Amino acid sequence: LRASIRSESEACAAFLDHHPELLPEQGFTGRQSFLAISELTGKRRLELETLARTRTRLTAEEIAKRFPLRHYGAIGRAAAQMAVRFCAHGSGGGEPWHVKVCFDEAECLDGFQQKALNTAVRLTDSSLSYVMAFAGTMAEPVATHIPGISLQRADREFIDLDPAGQDADQLDGDFITLAEGVCKARIRLESQAAAQTFSTASLLGTLDINSLLLSILRSSESPTATAFLQKAEELRTTYADQWELTREGGSPPIYQAYLIERLGLSKPSSADPRERRRQDSAELRKKMVAAYLCLCSELGVSPRYAFEEMLVQASDRCLRDYLWQMDEIYQRSASSIDEFCGASVPIDVQDAAMKAAAQKKRDYVELAGIATPTETLRLIEALGRLTARLQATTVGERGLRSTERGIFRVDVSNASRTDSTLKVVTEAAEAGFIKIIERTPQLRFRVHCSLAANYGFSYRGAYYDTPIRLSDLTNLISQPDDKSLEVALRRMEEWLGTDAVREFPLFEGQS
């Protein structure tokens, strides 16, 4: 923009002529500038907040004198028009200018405030628009404070980023595009060449569960590991021509051999390619992660986390978590940015980095500004451990028959909105440690995928429900120490029976 100081002063003076309530009572002696208006507005806002918080008793006439009544968003619209005219003049015309006002965490607004914001949106013109980001659904998506007038499709566009009901592959692709775009913008400050070559897939590789299992089994002295290595090699040798068992690369079909053995599945027999694909998908691929977790549990080793798919899905479509994990991988690589972006990161480095990032996020609970950090940490710790146990239990092969459980379902129909346990769950979700899937009529939530590597559950989080009672959650977060928490978890496991999806008895209370 090429504009004189005089043109800025004139634009600001015209604005303040229309809004003299922003000027202090003793007058304004400084230069009228955008910065000065910002400071004046901030002072008036602070004054209004102080009056409200101290519950100062003022009559309607006194309030109107201090803060003249105008329609919703009037000052914002006037400021936008001033800025648009100034920018258009300073740029010599050309493309039209407009102002965007961006709100993050708009779910924190109550119903009255949401209606006020909707009213401002309804009254605005082409020079000004609002962008609001919020989690869940708004309590007042269309209502305004103007009787008989609501927001219409022409007033606003609603973009649902909730993965429920949407194509997961498309959402993951969109997320990778966004995440890599942010990384490239940051890397470009250090190296233009490195930014051009940066790719999550190139750095981390494509998901290969059998290669992870191969490294685990080869390093294990357990007879079980030796036995399944042998079974996998036999399966590959005998059925490679009949069945697509080598798609994962050079590794033998370990998880397939494990599933066939533990679930008593029939070995490939059909010569029909479609039938082979159906069997492969229905009986094996859908249980791939469950087999991985259960075999690791059977061997008494921690699952390893690596490859593009694991990092992306462990990010849970949260850019911050993607960046935290990628930065941890970069730091542990101990290489220059050019070397890092042009090479493939070893599996052991990826695994150590993802586990370190998950541990750091878990430890961040106490620094996240949560009102009840102790209770929140205990909730996350309890549900993280419980999720891992539900998903990796080998008792009766339940972890294989009912895979990746851990969406906790709680009946809250009779619970108070002020219930302290529900507040802990809500705060944990707002801080990014819990993912709420449904709020009514039942509360359904799971532990955030970014914590998977810390507790040893699926990098995809959880897919199937585990019904628990609100009193169970209250009991877990009230435990005084880790030892008592472990006892409570074992009792809860025993009560759940780790069965497929255990429902409550018909007449059992939910208190």
PDB file of C-alpha atoms in Angstrom, residues 5-14 16-17 23 28-37 40:
ATOM      1  CA  ILE A   5       0.114   9.681   6.780  1.00  0.00           C
ATOM      2  CA  ARG A   6      -2.407  12.398   6.023  1.00  0.00           C
ATOM      3  CA  SER A   7      -4.797   9.999   4.253  1.00  0.00           C
ATOM      4  CA  GLU A   8      -4.638   7.625   7.218  1.00  0.00           C
ATOM      5  CA  SER A   9      -5.391  10.478   9.642  1.00  0.00           C
ATOM      6  CA  GLU A  10      -8.311  11.663   7.535  1.00  0.00           C
ATOM      7  CA  ALA A  11      -9.822   8.175   7.364  1.00  0.00           C
ATOM      8  CA  CYS A  12      -9.475   7.707  11.131  1.00  0.00           C
ATOM      9  CA  ALA A  13     -10.874  11.175  11.879  1.00  0.00           C
ATOM     10  CA  ALA A  14     -13.967  10.435   9.790  1.00  0.00           C
ATOM     11  CA  LEU A  16     -14.135   8.782  15.085  1.00  0.00           C
ATOM     12  CA  ASP A  17     -16.602  11.504  14.063  1.00  0.00           C
ATOM     13  CA  LEU A  23     -12.757   9.068  22.579  1.00  0.00           C
ATOM     14  CA  PHE A  28      -7.684  12.991  22.355  1.00  0.00           C
ATOM     15  CA  THR A  29      -4.432  14.762  21.597  1.00  0.00           C
ATOM     16  CA  GLY A  30      -2.434  12.085  19.781  1.00  0.00           C
ATOM     17  CA  ARG A  31      -2.221  11.434  16.044  1.00  0.00           C
ATOM     18  CA  GLN A  32      -5.332   9.781  14.710  1.00  0.00           C
ATOM     19  CA  SER A  33      -4.106   6.494  13.292  1.00  0.00           C
ATOM     20  CA  PHE A  34      -5.190   2.874  13.013  1.00  0.00           C
ATOM     21  CA  LEU A  35      -2.972   2.021  15.980  1.00  0.00           C
ATOM     22  CA  ALA A  36      -4.534   4.806  18.061  1.00  0.00           C
ATOM     23  CA  ILE A  37      -8.061   3.571  17.244  1.00  0.00           C
ATOM     24  CA  LEU A  40      -8.897   3.463  22.172  1.00  0.00           C
TER      25      LEU A  40
END
